[in-house]
Tab-separated table of N, CA and C in Angstrom:
chain	number	residue	atom	x	y	z
A	624	MET	N	8.308	11.672	-20.757
A	624	MET	CA	7.857	11.692	-19.383
A	624	MET	C	6.430	11.141	-19.301
A	625	THR	N	6.190	10.301	-18.307
A	625	THR	CA	4.883	9.707	-18.164
A	625	THR	C	3.915	10.685	-17.518
A	626	SER	N	2.661	10.508	-17.839
A	626	SER	CA	1.639	11.367	-17.252
A	626	SER	C	1.415	10.945	-15.802
A	627	LEU	N	0.747	11.808	-15.076
A	627	LEU	CA	0.406	11.519	-13.689
A	627	LEU	C	-0.391	10.212	-13.598
A	628	MET	N	-1.367	10.066	-14.438
A	628	MET	CA	-2.212	8.869	-14.392
A	628	MET	C	-1.404	7.608	-14.717
A	629	GLU	N	-0.511	7.686	-15.680
A	629	GLU	CA	0.321	6.532	-16.032
A	629	GLU	C	1.233	6.155	-14.861
A	630	ARG	N	1.827	7.161	-14.224
A	630	ARG	CA	2.731	6.916	-13.097
A	630	ARG	C	1.981	6.266	-11.956
A	631	VAL	N	0.821	6.823	-11.620
A	631	VAL	CA	0.040	6.281	-10.503
A	631	VAL	C	-0.441	4.865	-10.845
A	632	ALA	N	-0.884	4.648	-12.074
A	632	ALA	CA	-1.341	3.326	-12.482
A	632	ALA	C	-0.199	2.300	-12.391
A	633	GLY	N	0.971	2.692	-12.820
A	633	GLY	CA	2.123	1.783	-12.738
A	633	GLY	C	2.475	1.454	-11.309
A	634	GLU	N	2.462	2.444	-10.455
A	634	GLU	CA	2.754	2.230	-9.035
A	634	GLU	C	1.716	1.305	-8.412
A	635	ARG	N	0.469	1.551	-8.698
A	635	ARG	CA	-0.612	0.712	-8.128
A	635	ARG	C	-0.531	-0.714	-8.671
A	636	ARG	N	-0.158	-0.859	-9.945
A	636	ARG	CA	0.000	-2.193	-10.532
A	636	ARG	C	1.111	-2.955	-9.822
A	637	ARG	N	2.252	-2.302	-9.592
A	637	ARG	CA	3.371	-2.961	-8.913
A	637	ARG	C	2.988	-3.306	-7.454
A	638	LEU	N	2.288	-2.425	-6.800
A	638	LEU	CA	1.826	-2.689	-5.437
A	638	LEU	C	0.915	-3.932	-5.421
A	639	ARG	N	0.015	-4.005	-6.373
A	639	ARG	CA	-0.896	-5.166	-6.467
A	639	ARG	C	-0.072	-6.441	-6.705
A	640	GLN	N	0.933	-6.374	-7.570
A	640	GLN	CA	1.759	-7.546	-7.853
A	640	GLN	C	2.473	-8.032	-6.591
A	641	VAL	N	3.022	-7.101	-5.815
A	641	VAL	CA	3.717	-7.495	-4.595
A	641	VAL	C	2.705	-8.054	-3.586
A	642	ARG	N	1.569	-7.422	-3.458
A	642	ARG	CA	0.544	-7.901	-2.533
A	642	ARG	C	0.066	-9.277	-2.945
A	643	GLN	N	-0.105	-9.516	-4.241
A	643	GLN	CA	-0.540	-10.834	-4.705
A	643	GLN	C	0.532	-11.880	-4.451
A	644	ALA	N	1.802	-11.520	-4.633
A	644	ALA	CA	2.889	-12.468	-4.353
A	644	ALA	C	2.914	-12.797	-2.854
A	645	LEU	N	2.723	-11.783	-2.026
A	645	LEU	CA	2.691	-12.018	-0.593
A	645	LEU	C	1.508	-12.917	-0.230
A	646	THR	N	0.350	-12.653	-0.777
A	646	THR	CA	-0.838	-13.474	-0.489
A	646	THR	C	-0.585	-14.919	-0.919
A	647	ALA	N	-0.030	-15.100	-2.116
A	647	ALA	CA	0.277	-16.456	-2.594
A	647	ALA	C	1.236	-17.161	-1.639
A	648	ALA	N	2.242	-16.441	-1.182
A	648	ALA	CA	3.238	-17.030	-0.276
A	648	ALA	C	2.623	-17.376	1.078
A	649	THR	N	1.854	-16.472	1.636
A	649	THR	CA	1.285	-16.738	2.962
A	649	THR	C	0.159	-17.786	2.882
A	650	ASP	N	-0.488	-17.903	1.737
A	650	ASP	CA	-1.475	-18.968	1.565
A	650	ASP	C	-0.796	-20.324	1.475
A	651	LYS	N	0.310	-20.382	0.737
A	651	LYS	CA	1.053	-21.648	0.601
A	651	LYS	C	1.862	-21.940	1.838
A	652	THR	N	2.481	-20.948	2.408
A	652	THR	CA	3.430	-20.951	3.554
A	652	THR	C	4.738	-21.581	3.178
A	653	ALA	N	5.756	-21.180	3.874
A	653	ALA	CA	7.101	-21.681	3.663
A	653	ALA	C	7.284	-23.070	4.241
A	654	GLY	N	6.364	-23.472	5.087
A	654	GLY	CA	6.480	-24.778	5.704
A	654	GLY	C	7.761	-24.910	6.514
A	655	GLY	N	8.162	-23.797	7.119
A	655	GLY	CA	9.375	-23.801	7.937
A	655	GLY	C	10.658	-23.593	7.170
A	656	ASP	N	10.573	-23.426	5.858
A	656	ASP	CA	11.765	-23.228	5.026
A	656	ASP	C	12.293	-21.805	5.168
A	657	GLU	N	13.338	-21.647	5.926
A	657	GLU	CA	13.910	-20.327	6.214
A	657	GLU	C	14.442	-19.605	4.977
A	658	SER	N	14.589	-20.331	3.853
A	658	SER	CA	15.067	-19.671	2.625
A	658	SER	C	14.032	-18.678	2.091
A	659	TRP	N	12.816	-18.720	2.617
A	659	TRP	CA	11.788	-17.762	2.207
A	659	TRP	C	11.971	-16.422	2.919
A	660	ALA	N	12.729	-16.387	3.983
A	660	ALA	CA	12.864	-15.152	4.789
A	660	ALA	C	13.346	-13.956	3.968
A	661	PRO	N	14.354	-14.072	3.093
A	661	PRO	CA	14.775	-12.906	2.328
A	661	PRO	C	13.656	-12.320	1.469
A	662	PHE	N	12.819	-13.200	0.893
A	662	PHE	CA	11.668	-12.738	0.133
A	662	PHE	C	10.719	-11.949	1.024
A	663	TYR	N	10.415	-12.505	2.185
A	663	TYR	CA	9.497	-11.821	3.104
A	663	TYR	C	10.071	-10.486	3.575
A	664	LEU	N	11.358	-10.451	3.806
A	664	LEU	CA	11.997	-9.189	4.221
A	664	LEU	C	11.945	-8.175	3.095
A	665	ALA	N	12.133	-8.607	1.851
A	665	ALA	CA	12.061	-7.705	0.707
A	665	ALA	C	10.650	-7.183	0.513
A	666	VAL	N	9.660	-8.048	0.708
A	666	VAL	CA	8.260	-7.622	0.610
A	666	VAL	C	7.965	-6.542	1.653
A	667	THR	N	8.440	-6.750	2.859
A	667	THR	CA	8.198	-5.780	3.920
A	667	THR	C	8.915	-4.466	3.602
A	668	GLU	N	10.101	-4.539	3.088
A	668	GLU	CA	10.832	-3.324	2.707
A	668	GLU	C	10.048	-2.574	1.618
A	669	TYR	N	9.501	-3.307	0.664
A	669	TYR	CA	8.693	-2.691	-0.395
A	669	TYR	C	7.466	-2.009	0.220
A	670	PHE	N	6.731	-2.742	1.041
A	670	PHE	CA	5.517	-2.180	1.637
A	670	PHE	C	5.846	-0.976	2.536
A	671	ASP	N	6.931	-1.059	3.279
A	671	ASP	CA	7.283	0.028	4.170
A	671	ASP	C	7.511	1.305	3.371
A	672	ALA	N	8.147	1.205	2.225
A	672	ALA	CA	8.420	2.384	1.403
A	672	ALA	C	7.173	2.837	0.644
A	673	SER	N	6.514	1.922	-0.036
A	673	SER	CA	5.408	2.315	-0.893
A	673	SER	C	4.150	2.650	-0.104
A	674	MET	N	3.848	1.909	0.943
A	674	MET	CA	2.619	2.195	1.680
A	674	MET	C	2.746	3.485	2.485
A	675	GLU	N	3.960	3.830	2.892
A	675	GLU	CA	4.143	5.102	3.600
A	675	GLU	C	3.736	6.266	2.673
A	676	ARG	N	4.167	6.191	1.427
A	676	ARG	CA	3.806	7.253	0.483
A	676	ARG	C	2.321	7.231	0.162
A	677	LEU	N	1.758	6.022	-0.047
A	677	LEU	CA	0.332	5.931	-0.365
A	677	LEU	C	-0.516	6.359	0.825
A	678	HIS	N	-0.069	6.032	2.014
A	678	HIS	CA	-0.758	6.437	3.232
A	678	HIS	C	-0.754	7.973	3.313
A	679	GLU	N	0.396	8.567	3.042
A	679	GLU	CA	0.486	10.037	3.043
A	679	GLU	C	-0.427	10.633	1.985
A	680	GLN	N	-0.519	9.998	0.820
A	680	GLN	CA	-1.427	10.499	-0.196
A	680	GLN	C	-2.883	10.477	0.270
A	681	ASP	N	-3.277	9.402	0.939
A	681	ASP	CA	-4.661	9.311	1.437
A	681	ASP	C	-4.910	10.345	2.521
A	682	ILE	N	-3.917	10.577	3.376
A	682	ILE	CA	-4.058	11.623	4.408
A	682	ILE	C	-4.211	12.977	3.734
A	683	ARG	N	-3.377	13.240	2.744
A	683	ARG	CA	-3.423	14.506	2.016
A	683	ARG	C	-4.793	14.674	1.319
A	684	MET	N	-5.314	13.586	0.749
A	684	MET	CA	-6.617	13.643	0.097
A	684	MET	C	-7.679	14.045	1.116
A	685	GLY	N	-7.661	13.430	2.294
A	685	GLY	CA	-8.648	13.756	3.318
A	685	GLY	C	-8.556	15.208	3.741
A	686	GLU	N	-7.347	15.680	3.931
A	686	GLU	CA	-7.155	17.093	4.332
A	686	GLU	C	-7.664	18.029	3.252
A	687	MET	N	-7.335	17.716	2.002
A	687	MET	CA	-7.777	18.574	0.904
A	687	MET	C	-9.306	18.552	0.767
A	688	LEU	N	-9.893	17.368	0.880
A	688	LEU	CA	-11.348	17.283	0.767
A	688	LEU	C	-12.040	18.093	1.859
A	689	ARG	N	-11.514	18.035	3.074
A	689	ARG	CA	-12.116	18.790	4.163
A	689	ARG	C	-12.150	20.287	3.850
A	690	GLY	N	-11.219	20.751	3.021
A	690	GLY	CA	-11.189	22.161	2.620
A	690	GLY	C	-12.172	22.485	1.510
A	691	TYR	N	-12.673	21.472	0.802
A	691	TYR	CA	-13.564	21.702	-0.314
A	691	TYR	C	-15.034	21.427	-0.027
A	692	ILE	N	-15.292	20.478	0.851
A	692	ILE	CA	-16.665	19.987	0.978
A	692	ILE	C	-17.339	20.519	2.251
A	693	ASP	N	-18.631	20.384	2.259
A	693	ASP	CA	-19.451	20.771	3.391
A	693	ASP	C	-19.380	19.662	4.433
A	694	MET	N	-18.680	19.919	5.517
A	694	MET	CA	-18.498	18.894	6.555
A	694	MET	C	-19.731	18.773	7.470
A	695	ASP	N	-20.744	19.604	7.241
A	695	ASP	CA	-22.003	19.428	7.963
A	695	ASP	C	-22.896	18.421	7.240
A	696	ASN	N	-22.551	18.096	5.991
A	696	ASN	CA	-23.278	17.113	5.223
A	696	ASN	C	-22.930	15.725	5.783
A	697	ALA	N	-23.960	14.958	6.170
A	697	ALA	CA	-23.742	13.661	6.817
A	697	ALA	C	-22.996	12.682	5.910
A	698	ASP	N	-23.300	12.670	4.616
A	698	ASP	CA	-22.620	11.767	3.698
A	698	ASP	C	-21.143	12.107	3.559
A	699	ASN	N	-20.843	13.389	3.456
A	699	ASN	CA	-19.436	13.833	3.357
A	699	ASN	C	-18.682	13.451	4.623
A	700	LYS	N	-19.307	13.745	5.763
A	700	LYS	CA	-18.672	13.424	7.045
A	700	LYS	C	-18.428	11.919	7.172
A	701	ALA	N	-19.394	11.118	6.775
A	701	ALA	CA	-19.268	9.668	6.863
A	701	ALA	C	-18.142	9.160	5.955
A	702	ALA	N	-18.029	9.734	4.749
A	702	ALA	CA	-16.982	9.316	3.814
A	702	ALA	C	-15.606	9.574	4.393
A	703	LEU	N	-15.422	10.720	5.028
A	703	LEU	CA	-14.124	11.058	5.601
A	703	LEU	C	-13.854	10.272	6.886
A	704	GLU	N	-14.878	10.007	7.661
A	704	GLU	CA	-14.692	9.170	8.869
A	704	GLU	C	-14.290	7.766	8.462
A	705	GLU	N	-14.866	7.264	7.369
A	705	GLU	CA	-14.517	5.937	6.857
A	705	GLU	C	-13.067	5.920	6.388
A	706	LEU	N	-12.633	6.984	5.694
A	706	LEU	CA	-11.239	7.085	5.283
A	706	LEU	C	-10.332	7.063	6.480
A	707	ASP	N	-10.649	7.838	7.482
A	707	ASP	CA	-9.835	7.898	8.709
A	707	ASP	C	-9.754	6.515	9.384
A	708	ALA	N	-10.876	5.814	9.432
A	708	ALA	CA	-10.883	4.490	10.057
A	708	ALA	C	-10.037	3.495	9.266
A	709	ARG	N	-10.126	3.542	7.933
A	709	ARG	CA	-9.311	2.648	7.109
A	709	ARG	C	-7.818	2.945	7.308
A	710	LEU	N	-7.465	4.234	7.394
A	710	LEU	CA	-6.059	4.593	7.575
A	710	LEU	C	-5.555	4.155	8.963
A	711	THR	N	-6.388	4.286	9.968
A	711	THR	CA	-6.012	3.837	11.318
A	711	THR	C	-5.801	2.326	11.320
A	712	GLY	N	-6.699	1.601	10.700
A	712	GLY	CA	-6.557	0.151	10.615
A	712	GLY	C	-5.303	-0.265	9.872
A	713	LEU	N	-4.995	0.428	8.806
A	713	LEU	CA	-3.777	0.122	8.032
A	713	LEU	C	-2.547	0.379	8.897
A	714	THR	N	-2.546	1.462	9.648
A	714	THR	CA	-1.412	1.771	10.508
A	714	THR	C	-1.193	0.658	11.519
A	715	GLU	N	-2.252	0.144	12.104
A	715	GLU	CA	-2.129	-0.920	13.088
A	715	GLU	C	-1.586	-2.199	12.434
A	716	HIS	N	-2.078	-2.546	11.276
A	716	HIS	CA	-1.570	-3.725	10.560
A	716	HIS	C	-0.116	-3.528	10.168
A	717	HIS	N	0.225	-2.325	9.765
A	717	HIS	CA	1.603	-2.052	9.335
A	717	HIS	C	2.574	-2.171	10.507
A	718	LYS	N	2.173	-1.693	11.668
A	718	LYS	CA	3.028	-1.833	12.856
A	718	LYS	C	3.288	-3.298	13.168
A	719	LYS	N	2.253	-4.114	13.089
A	719	LYS	CA	2.399	-5.551	13.349
A	719	LYS	C	3.308	-6.198	12.306
A	720	LEU	N	3.196	-5.760	11.052
A	720	LEU	CA	4.046	-6.290	10.005
A	720	LEU	C	5.506	-5.972	10.283
A	721	LEU	N	5.784	-4.735	10.687
A	721	LEU	CA	7.159	-4.340	10.971
A	721	LEU	C	7.714	-5.099	12.176
A	722	ALA	N	6.902	-5.327	13.171
A	722	ALA	CA	7.362	-6.101	14.334
A	722	ALA	C	7.653	-7.540	13.942
A	723	ALA	N	6.794	-8.118	13.089
A	723	ALA	CA	7.015	-9.487	12.617
A	723	ALA	C	8.272	-9.538	11.753
A	724	ARG	N	8.498	-8.516	10.962
A	724	ARG	CA	9.729	-8.439	10.153
A	724	ARG	C	10.961	-8.436	11.047
A	725	ASP	N	10.910	-7.628	12.091
A	725	ASP	CA	12.056	-7.507	12.993
A	725	ASP	C	12.358	-8.862	13.656
A	726	ALA	N	11.329	-9.575	14.057
A	726	ALA	CA	11.522	-10.883	14.672
A	726	ALA	C	12.101	-11.868	13.655
A	727	LEU	N	11.616	-11.797	12.420
A	727	LEU	CA	12.111	-12.664	11.354
A	727	LEU	C	13.575	-12.343	11.064
A	728	ALA	N	13.898	-11.080	10.973
A	728	ALA	CA	15.283	-10.670	10.688
A	728	ALA	C	16.223	-11.075	11.800
A	729	ALA	N	15.718	-11.097	13.039
A	729	ALA	CA	16.532	-11.489	14.186
A	729	ALA	C	16.646	-13.005	14.329
A	730	GLY	N	15.893	-13.751	13.508
A	730	GLY	CA	15.975	-15.216	13.571
A	730	GLY	C	15.311	-15.814	14.787
A	731	GLU	N	14.318	-15.104	15.354
A	731	GLU	CA	13.636	-15.619	16.537
A	731	GLU	C	12.880	-16.909	16.209
A	732	ALA	N	12.799	-17.768	17.187
A	732	ALA	CA	12.059	-19.033	17.034
A	732	ALA	C	10.599	-18.730	16.700
A	733	GLY	N	10.062	-19.423	15.709
A	733	GLY	CA	8.667	-19.265	15.311
A	733	GLY	C	8.381	-17.998	14.529
A	734	ALA	N	9.395	-17.200	14.239
A	734	ALA	CA	9.192	-15.916	13.571
A	734	ALA	C	8.664	-16.079	12.136
A	735	LEU	N	9.110	-17.111	11.443
A	735	LEU	CA	8.669	-17.308	10.063
A	735	LEU	C	7.159	-17.541	10.009
A	736	GLU	N	6.681	-18.437	10.856
A	736	GLU	CA	5.253	-18.723	10.887
A	736	GLU	C	4.453	-17.516	11.376
A	737	GLN	N	4.979	-16.820	12.361
A	737	GLN	CA	4.289	-15.609	12.874
A	737	GLN	C	4.252	-14.545	11.783
A	738	PHE	N	5.341	-14.383	11.063
A	738	PHE	CA	5.368	-13.410	9.977
A	738	PHE	C	4.291	-13.748	8.954
A	739	GLU	N	4.189	-15.011	8.576
A	739	GLU	CA	3.203	-15.387	7.570
A	739	GLU	C	1.775	-15.078	8.041
A	740	THR	N	1.496	-15.301	9.307
A	740	THR	CA	0.168	-14.987	9.837
A	740	THR	C	-0.102	-13.492	9.766
A	741	VAL	N	0.836	-12.699	10.263
A	741	VAL	CA	0.689	-11.244	10.287
A	741	VAL	C	0.644	-10.678	8.875
A	742	ALA	N	1.535	-11.146	8.014
A	742	ALA	CA	1.592	-10.646	6.626
A	742	ALA	C	0.361	-11.016	5.843
A	743	GLY	N	-0.183	-12.215	6.078
A	743	GLY	CA	-1.422	-12.596	5.420
A	743	GLY	C	-2.574	-11.690	5.830
A	744	ALA	N	-2.645	-11.359	7.103
A	744	ALA	CA	-3.686	-10.442	7.579
A	744	ALA	C	-3.493	-9.051	7.014
A	745	TYR	N	-2.252	-8.610	6.881
A	745	TYR	CA	-1.929	-7.302	6.311
A	745	TYR	C	-2.418	-7.237	4.865
A	746	ALA	N	-2.054	-8.261	4.074
A	746	ALA	CA	-2.466	-8.288	2.673
A	746	ALA	C	-3.999	-8.323	2.561
A	747	ALA	N	-4.660	-9.113	3.403
A	747	ALA	CA	-6.105	-9.191	3.378
A	747	ALA	C	-6.746	-7.837	3.730
A	748	TYR	N	-6.130	-7.109	4.671
A	748	TYR	CA	-6.654	-5.803	5.032
A	748	TYR	C	-6.558	-4.828	3.855
A	749	ILE	N	-5.443	-4.883	3.150
A	749	ILE	CA	-5.282	-4.019	1.976
A	749	ILE	C	-6.367	-4.299	0.960
A	750	VAL	N	-6.605	-5.567	0.672
A	750	VAL	CA	-7.621	-5.929	-0.318
A	750	VAL	C	-8.995	-5.453	0.135
A	751	ALA	N	-9.311	-5.672	1.372
A	751	ALA	CA	-10.650	-5.359	1.870
A	751	ALA	C	-10.910	-3.878	2.114
A	752	ASN	N	-9.841	-3.126	2.407
A	752	ASN	CA	-10.081	-1.768	2.903
A	752	ASN	C	-9.399	-0.634	2.166
A	753	MET	N	-8.428	-0.921	1.338
A	753	MET	CA	-7.688	0.173	0.710
A	753	MET	C	-8.035	0.215	-0.780
A	754	GLY	N	-7.545	1.242	-1.450
A	754	GLY	CA	-7.831	1.400	-2.870
A	754	GLY	C	-9.034	2.296	-3.065
A	755	HIS	N	-9.725	2.092	-4.163
A	755	HIS	CA	-10.843	2.942	-4.559
A	755	HIS	C	-12.037	2.699	-3.637
A	756	HIS	N	-12.497	3.765	-3.012
A	756	HIS	CA	-13.710	3.723	-2.199
A	756	HIS	C	-14.621	4.848	-2.685
A	757	PRO	N	-15.856	4.506	-3.040
A	757	PRO	CA	-16.730	5.502	-3.657
A	757	PRO	C	-16.881	6.806	-2.899
A	758	GLY	N	-17.019	6.753	-1.578
A	758	GLY	CA	-17.248	7.985	-0.831
A	758	GLY	C	-16.193	9.050	-1.106
A	759	THR	N	-14.968	8.780	-0.758
A	759	THR	CA	-13.916	9.783	-0.920
A	759	THR	C	-13.477	9.916	-2.383
A	760	ALA	N	-13.463	8.803	-3.114
A	760	ALA	CA	-13.044	8.875	-4.531
A	760	ALA	C	-14.018	9.739	-5.334
A	761	ASP	N	-15.307	9.571	-5.079
A	761	ASP	CA	-16.305	10.375	-5.795
A	761	ASP	C	-16.177	11.841	-5.421
A	762	LEU	N	-15.975	12.117	-4.140
A	762	LEU	CA	-15.787	13.516	-3.707
A	762	LEU	C	-14.566	14.130	-4.381
A	763	ALA	N	-13.465	13.394	-4.379
A	763	ALA	CA	-12.238	13.904	-4.988
A	763	ALA	C	-12.452	14.125	-6.490
A	764	GLY	N	-13.143	13.201	-7.130
A	764	GLY	CA	-13.430	13.334	-8.550
A	764	GLY	C	-14.239	14.570	-8.879
A	765	ARG	N	-15.117	14.936	-7.993
A	765	ARG	CA	-15.971	16.124	-8.205
A	765	ARG	C	-15.275	17.423	-7.876
A	766	HIS	N	-14.344	17.405	-6.922
A	766	HIS	CA	-13.787	18.649	-6.403
A	766	HIS	C	-12.336	18.940	-6.784
A	767	PHE	N	-11.550	17.915	-7.079
A	767	PHE	CA	-10.124	18.129	-7.320
A	767	PHE	C	-9.851	18.620	-8.733
A	768	THR	N	-8.955	19.563	-8.828
A	768	THR	CA	-8.438	20.008	-10.104
A	768	THR	C	-7.233	19.133	-10.457
A	769	GLN	N	-6.726	19.281	-11.660
A	769	GLN	CA	-5.500	18.557	-12.043
A	769	GLN	C	-4.358	18.905	-11.084
A	770	GLN	N	-4.276	20.156	-10.701
A	770	GLN	CA	-3.231	20.580	-9.763
A	770	GLN	C	-3.411	19.898	-8.400
A	771	ASP	N	-4.653	19.740	-7.982
A	771	ASP	CA	-4.911	19.056	-6.714
A	771	ASP	C	-4.439	17.606	-6.783
A	772	TRP	N	-4.755	16.941	-7.897
A	772	TRP	CA	-4.320	15.535	-8.040
A	772	TRP	C	-2.810	15.461	-8.017
A	773	GLU	N	-2.145	16.366	-8.691
A	773	GLU	CA	-0.680	16.376	-8.728
A	773	GLU	C	-0.116	16.603	-7.315
A	774	HIS	N	-0.732	17.531	-6.587
A	774	HIS	CA	-0.260	17.779	-5.212
A	774	HIS	C	-0.494	16.554	-4.317
A	775	MET	N	-1.671	15.950	-4.469
A	775	MET	CA	-2.012	14.805	-3.622
A	775	MET	C	-1.073	13.627	-3.875
A	776	THR	N	-0.709	13.384	-5.122
A	776	THR	CA	0.109	12.230	-5.475
A	776	THR	C	1.592	12.581	-5.565
A	777	LEU	N	1.941	13.756	-5.130
A	777	LEU	CA	3.311	14.229	-5.216
A	777	LEU	C	4.301	13.190	-4.696
A	778	VAL	N	5.259	12.878	-5.529
A	778	VAL	CA	6.308	11.929	-5.151
A	778	VAL	C	7.560	12.293	-5.926
A	779	SER	N	8.667	12.223	-5.288
A	779	SER	CA	9.915	12.589	-5.925
A	779	SER	C	10.366	11.533	-6.922
A	780	GLU	N	11.217	11.929	-7.824
A	780	GLU	CA	11.805	10.981	-8.767
A	780	GLU	C	12.570	9.899	-8.017
A	781	ALA	N	13.273	10.304	-6.969
A	781	ALA	CA	14.045	9.338	-6.169
A	781	ALA	C	13.124	8.305	-5.532
A	782	ALA	N	11.974	8.746	-5.026
A	782	ALA	CA	11.032	7.812	-4.405
A	782	ALA	C	10.433	6.866	-5.462
A	783	GLN	N	10.165	7.397	-6.643
A	783	GLN	CA	9.633	6.554	-7.712
A	783	GLN	C	10.667	5.486	-8.115
A	784	GLN	N	11.918	5.909	-8.232
A	784	GLN	CA	12.964	4.963	-8.594
A	784	GLN	C	13.161	3.909	-7.498
A	785	ARG	N	13.113	4.329	-6.243
A	785	ARG	CA	13.261	3.392	-5.122
A	785	ARG	C	12.142	2.378	-5.112
A	786	GLU	N	10.914	2.820	-5.357
A	786	GLU	CA	9.761	1.913	-5.386
A	786	GLU	C	9.968	0.853	-6.466
A	787	GLN	N	10.435	1.247	-7.623
A	787	GLN	CA	10.664	0.279	-8.710
A	787	GLN	C	11.795	-0.677	-8.369
A	788	GLU	N	12.861	-0.188	-7.759
A	788	GLU	CA	13.974	-1.041	-7.364
A	788	GLU	C	13.536	-2.065	-6.307
A	789	LEU	N	12.726	-1.627	-5.359
A	789	LEU	CA	12.237	-2.546	-4.318
A	789	LEU	C	11.289	-3.594	-4.919
A	790	HIS	N	10.493	-3.188	-5.878
A	790	HIS	CA	9.623	-4.136	-6.602
A	790	HIS	C	10.459	-5.201	-7.272
A	791	ASN	N	11.487	-4.773	-7.969
A	791	ASN	CA	12.379	-5.720	-8.652
A	791	ASN	C	13.058	-6.666	-7.662
A	792	LYS	N	13.448	-6.118	-6.504
A	792	LYS	CA	14.114	-6.936	-5.472
A	792	LYS	C	13.165	-8.033	-4.985
A	793	VAL	N	11.901	-7.693	-4.755
A	793	VAL	CA	10.936	-8.678	-4.302
A	793	VAL	C	10.903	-9.856	-5.268
A	794	PHE	N	10.800	-9.567	-6.565
A	794	PHE	CA	10.624	-10.624	-7.519
A	794	PHE	C	11.938	-11.347	-7.841
A	795	SER	N	13.049	-10.736	-7.520
A	795	SER	CA	14.320	-11.451	-7.661
A	795	SER	C	14.528	-12.472	-6.547
A	796	LEU	N	13.773	-12.340	-5.468
A	796	LEU	CA	13.898	-13.218	-4.310
A	796	LEU	C	12.706	-14.159	-4.164
A	797	LEU	N	11.892	-14.258	-5.195
A	797	LEU	CA	10.705	-15.108	-5.160
A	797	LEU	C	11.097	-16.547	-4.839
A	798	PRO	N	10.491	-17.138	-3.821
A	798	PRO	CA	10.833	-18.517	-3.454
A	798	PRO	C	10.560	-19.505	-4.595
A	799	ALA	N	11.437	-20.483	-4.738
A	799	ALA	CA	11.246	-21.515	-5.753
A	799	ALA	C	9.946	-22.256	-5.460
A	800	GLY	N	9.207	-22.525	-6.518
A	800	GLY	CA	7.975	-23.282	-6.372
A	800	GLY	C	6.766	-22.459	-5.975
A	801	LEU	N	6.937	-21.158	-5.820
A	801	LEU	CA	5.793	-20.313	-5.477
A	801	LEU	C	5.101	-19.901	-6.757
A	802	ASP	N	3.876	-20.354	-6.943
A	802	ASP	CA	3.090	-20.016	-8.134
A	802	ASP	C	2.328	-18.728	-7.886
A	803	LEU	N	2.461	-17.811	-8.825
A	803	LEU	CA	1.779	-16.512	-8.705
A	803	LEU	C	0.546	-16.519	-9.592
A	804	PRO	N	-0.476	-15.763	-9.189
A	804	PRO	CA	-1.666	-15.646	-10.018
A	804	PRO	C	-1.351	-14.938	-11.325
A	805	ALA	N	-2.046	-15.338	-12.386
A	805	ALA	CA	-1.887	-14.684	-13.679
A	805	ALA	C	-2.493	-13.299	-13.617
A	806	GLU	N	-1.871	-12.381	-14.281
A	806	GLU	CA	-2.377	-10.987	-14.305
A	806	GLU	C	-3.542	-10.861	-15.243
């Protein structure tokens, strides 16, 4: 059985790989080639499943931190306000991604190009705003016990298996000629 840290690291690595593939695709663009649509739909399915869980983990982290730290401390308050703002921004980008996915799946005119615009912005938001942020990460590092980390990252075996299956699906549908960055 893998440790908590190994499991989380593997999940984050796969998320980064999918995000990098999406960025490479939206940077290159399909140039109107509808054969890219299944790849984009698989990417969205992956993000919908994995980001929902990661979003929940960040929400849980914020709730737990509020129970441990002095919320009258300006730095603590600012760190959690920043977390809340990043989560709100991610939710807005995610909604736009799902709407673009729906238009793409329905075969609407211009949907492929619109999806690439929205998905590129989504990937850029993840890079710029999600992941390790010193304010909340440092607070969690100082206050969380091993049990807290396990509770915060709680994920079922079924969810872990689904995340890996969706990751594999993304890369099985990689468009021909799409060059990915080296790891």
